Coordinates of C-alpha atoms in Angstrom, one line a residue:
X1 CA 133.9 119.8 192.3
X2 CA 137.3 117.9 192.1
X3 CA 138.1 116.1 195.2
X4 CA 142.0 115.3 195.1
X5 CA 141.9 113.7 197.9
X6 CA 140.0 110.6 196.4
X7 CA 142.1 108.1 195.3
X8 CA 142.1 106.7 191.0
X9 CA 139.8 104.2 190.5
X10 CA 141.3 100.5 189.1
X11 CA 138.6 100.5 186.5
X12 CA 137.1 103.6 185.2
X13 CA 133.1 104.0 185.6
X14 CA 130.4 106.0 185.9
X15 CA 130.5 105.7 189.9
X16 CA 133.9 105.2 190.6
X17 CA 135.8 107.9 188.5
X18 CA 133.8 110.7 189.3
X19 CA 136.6 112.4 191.6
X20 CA 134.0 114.4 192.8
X21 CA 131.5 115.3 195.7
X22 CA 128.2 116.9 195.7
X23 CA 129.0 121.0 196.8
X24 CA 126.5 123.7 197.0
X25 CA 128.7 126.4 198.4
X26 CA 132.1 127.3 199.1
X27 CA 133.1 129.0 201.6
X28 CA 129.6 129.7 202.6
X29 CA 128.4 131.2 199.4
X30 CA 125.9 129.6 197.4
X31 CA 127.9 127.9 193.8
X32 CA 125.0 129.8 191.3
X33 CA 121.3 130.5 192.4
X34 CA 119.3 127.4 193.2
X35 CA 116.0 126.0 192.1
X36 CA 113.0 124.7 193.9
X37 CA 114.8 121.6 194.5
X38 CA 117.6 121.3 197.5
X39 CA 120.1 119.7 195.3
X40 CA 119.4 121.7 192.1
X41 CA 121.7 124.7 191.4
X42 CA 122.5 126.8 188.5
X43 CA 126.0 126.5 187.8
X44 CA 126.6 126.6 183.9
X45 CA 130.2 126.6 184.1
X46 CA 129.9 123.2 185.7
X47 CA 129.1 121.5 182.3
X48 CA 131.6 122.9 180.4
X49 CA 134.0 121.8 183.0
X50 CA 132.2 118.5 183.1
X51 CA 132.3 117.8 179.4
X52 CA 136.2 118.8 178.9
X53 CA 137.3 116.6 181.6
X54 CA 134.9 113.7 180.1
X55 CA 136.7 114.4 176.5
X56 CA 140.3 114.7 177.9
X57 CA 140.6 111.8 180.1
X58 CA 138.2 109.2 178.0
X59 CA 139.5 109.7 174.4
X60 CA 136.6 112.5 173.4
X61 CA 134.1 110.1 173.2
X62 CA 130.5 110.6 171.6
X63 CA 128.4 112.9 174.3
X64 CA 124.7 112.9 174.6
X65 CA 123.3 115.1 176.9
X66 CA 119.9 113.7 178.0
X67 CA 118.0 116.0 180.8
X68 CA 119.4 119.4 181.3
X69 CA 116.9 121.6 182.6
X70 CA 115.4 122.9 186.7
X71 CA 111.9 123.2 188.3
X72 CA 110.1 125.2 189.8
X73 CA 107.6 124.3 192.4
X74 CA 104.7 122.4 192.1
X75 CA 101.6 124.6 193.3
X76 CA 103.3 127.6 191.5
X77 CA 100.4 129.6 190.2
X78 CA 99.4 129.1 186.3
X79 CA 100.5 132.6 185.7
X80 CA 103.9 132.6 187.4
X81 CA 104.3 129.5 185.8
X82 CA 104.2 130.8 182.6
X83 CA 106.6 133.6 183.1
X84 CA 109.6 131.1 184.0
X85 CA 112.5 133.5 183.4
X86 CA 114.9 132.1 185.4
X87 CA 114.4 129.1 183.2
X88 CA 115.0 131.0 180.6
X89 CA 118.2 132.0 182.1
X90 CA 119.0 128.9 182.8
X91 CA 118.8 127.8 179.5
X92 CA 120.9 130.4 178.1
X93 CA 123.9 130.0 180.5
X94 CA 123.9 126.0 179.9
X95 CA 123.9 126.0 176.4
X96 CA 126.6 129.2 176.6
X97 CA 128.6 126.7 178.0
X98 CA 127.7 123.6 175.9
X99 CA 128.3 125.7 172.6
X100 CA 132.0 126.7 174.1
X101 CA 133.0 122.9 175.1
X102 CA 132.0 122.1 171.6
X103 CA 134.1 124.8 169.9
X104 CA 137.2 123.7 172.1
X105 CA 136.4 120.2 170.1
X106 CA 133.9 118.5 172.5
X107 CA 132.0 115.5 170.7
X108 CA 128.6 116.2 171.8
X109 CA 126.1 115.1 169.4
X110 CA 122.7 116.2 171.1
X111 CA 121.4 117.5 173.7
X112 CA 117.6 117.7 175.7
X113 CA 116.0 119.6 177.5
X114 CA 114.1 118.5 181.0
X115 CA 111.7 118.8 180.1
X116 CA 109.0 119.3 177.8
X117 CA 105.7 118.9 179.8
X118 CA 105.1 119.8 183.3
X119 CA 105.2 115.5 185.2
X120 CA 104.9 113.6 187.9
X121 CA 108.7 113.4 189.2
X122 CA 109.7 110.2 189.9
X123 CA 110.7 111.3 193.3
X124 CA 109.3 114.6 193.7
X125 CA 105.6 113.4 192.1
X126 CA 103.8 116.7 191.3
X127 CA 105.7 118.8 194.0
X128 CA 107.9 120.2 191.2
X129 CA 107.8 121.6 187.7
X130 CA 110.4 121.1 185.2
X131 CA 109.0 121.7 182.2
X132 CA 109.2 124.1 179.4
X133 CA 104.8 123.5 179.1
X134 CA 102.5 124.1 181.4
X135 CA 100.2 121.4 182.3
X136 CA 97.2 121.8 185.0
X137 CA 96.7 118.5 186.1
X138 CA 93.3 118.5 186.6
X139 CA 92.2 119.3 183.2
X140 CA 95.7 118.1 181.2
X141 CA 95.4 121.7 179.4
X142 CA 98.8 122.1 178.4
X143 CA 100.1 126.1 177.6
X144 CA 103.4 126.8 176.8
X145 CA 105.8 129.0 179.0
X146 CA 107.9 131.9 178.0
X147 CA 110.7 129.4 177.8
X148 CA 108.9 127.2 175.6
X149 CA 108.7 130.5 173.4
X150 CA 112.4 131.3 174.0
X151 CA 113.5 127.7 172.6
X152 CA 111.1 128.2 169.7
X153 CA 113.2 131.4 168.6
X154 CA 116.2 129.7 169.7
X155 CA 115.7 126.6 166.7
X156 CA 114.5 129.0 164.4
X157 CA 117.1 131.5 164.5
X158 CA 119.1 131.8 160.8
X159 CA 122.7 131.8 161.3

């Protein structure tokens, strides 16, 4: 969310141009539906937004978009887990968005899901899942989720 308030930095950085604060509602509705995680939202229109201001005001530099993706709880039961459709729709609105910033002539030269395998969060250890595969982490049997299956069609698809 654009803060106008906040003054221009002197030297442009990751931490000091952002112009932004963190906002999950306005006016006391929710931004998009949120995830397991408190800070996690689904707001697709905020990449696109993201990405044109990143091209416009830094000379539409090379973009790589390295973990995109939201979780679901940790003791989530195996078959619940598997059937993540608002993943899928997660997915789908993001990458609606990231296919529109690049038509309007955003560099962006990749982009990755997070994440493949069901982990150990760095800060959320095995209270959340946020990938696109299964894993039981007793056994380490891995099984793919309907959105593992949706990406698969996704690649494959002929233009």
């Amino acid at each position: 969310m654009y803060d106008p308030h906040n003054q221009k930095p002197k030297v442009p950085g990751y931490q000091s141009d952002w112009n932004a604060g963190f906002a999950y509602a306005k006016n006391g509705v929710p931004v998009g539906p949120r995830a397991y995680s408190y800070w996690l939202y689904n707001v697709p229109w905020g990449l696109y937004k993201s990405i044109m201001y990143i091209k416009e005001h830094y000379k539409n530099p090379t973009m790589f978009l390295s973990e995109n993706g939201m979780d679901d709880p940790g003791n989530v039961t195996f078959s619940k887990g598997l059937h993540d459709t608002a993943r899928i729709n997660y997915y789908k609105g993001y990458l609606t968005q990231l296919e529109k910033a690049i038509d309007d002539g955003a560099n962006v030269f990749g982009y990755h899901a997070w994440s493949l395998l069901d982990n150990f969060e760095w800060r959320l250890g095995y209270t959340s899942r946020f990938g696109i595969v299964y894993v039981d982490f007793k056994t380490l049997k891995r099984t793919p989720k309907m959105s593992a299956y949706w990406f698969e069609q996704l690649l494959t698809k002929k233009k």
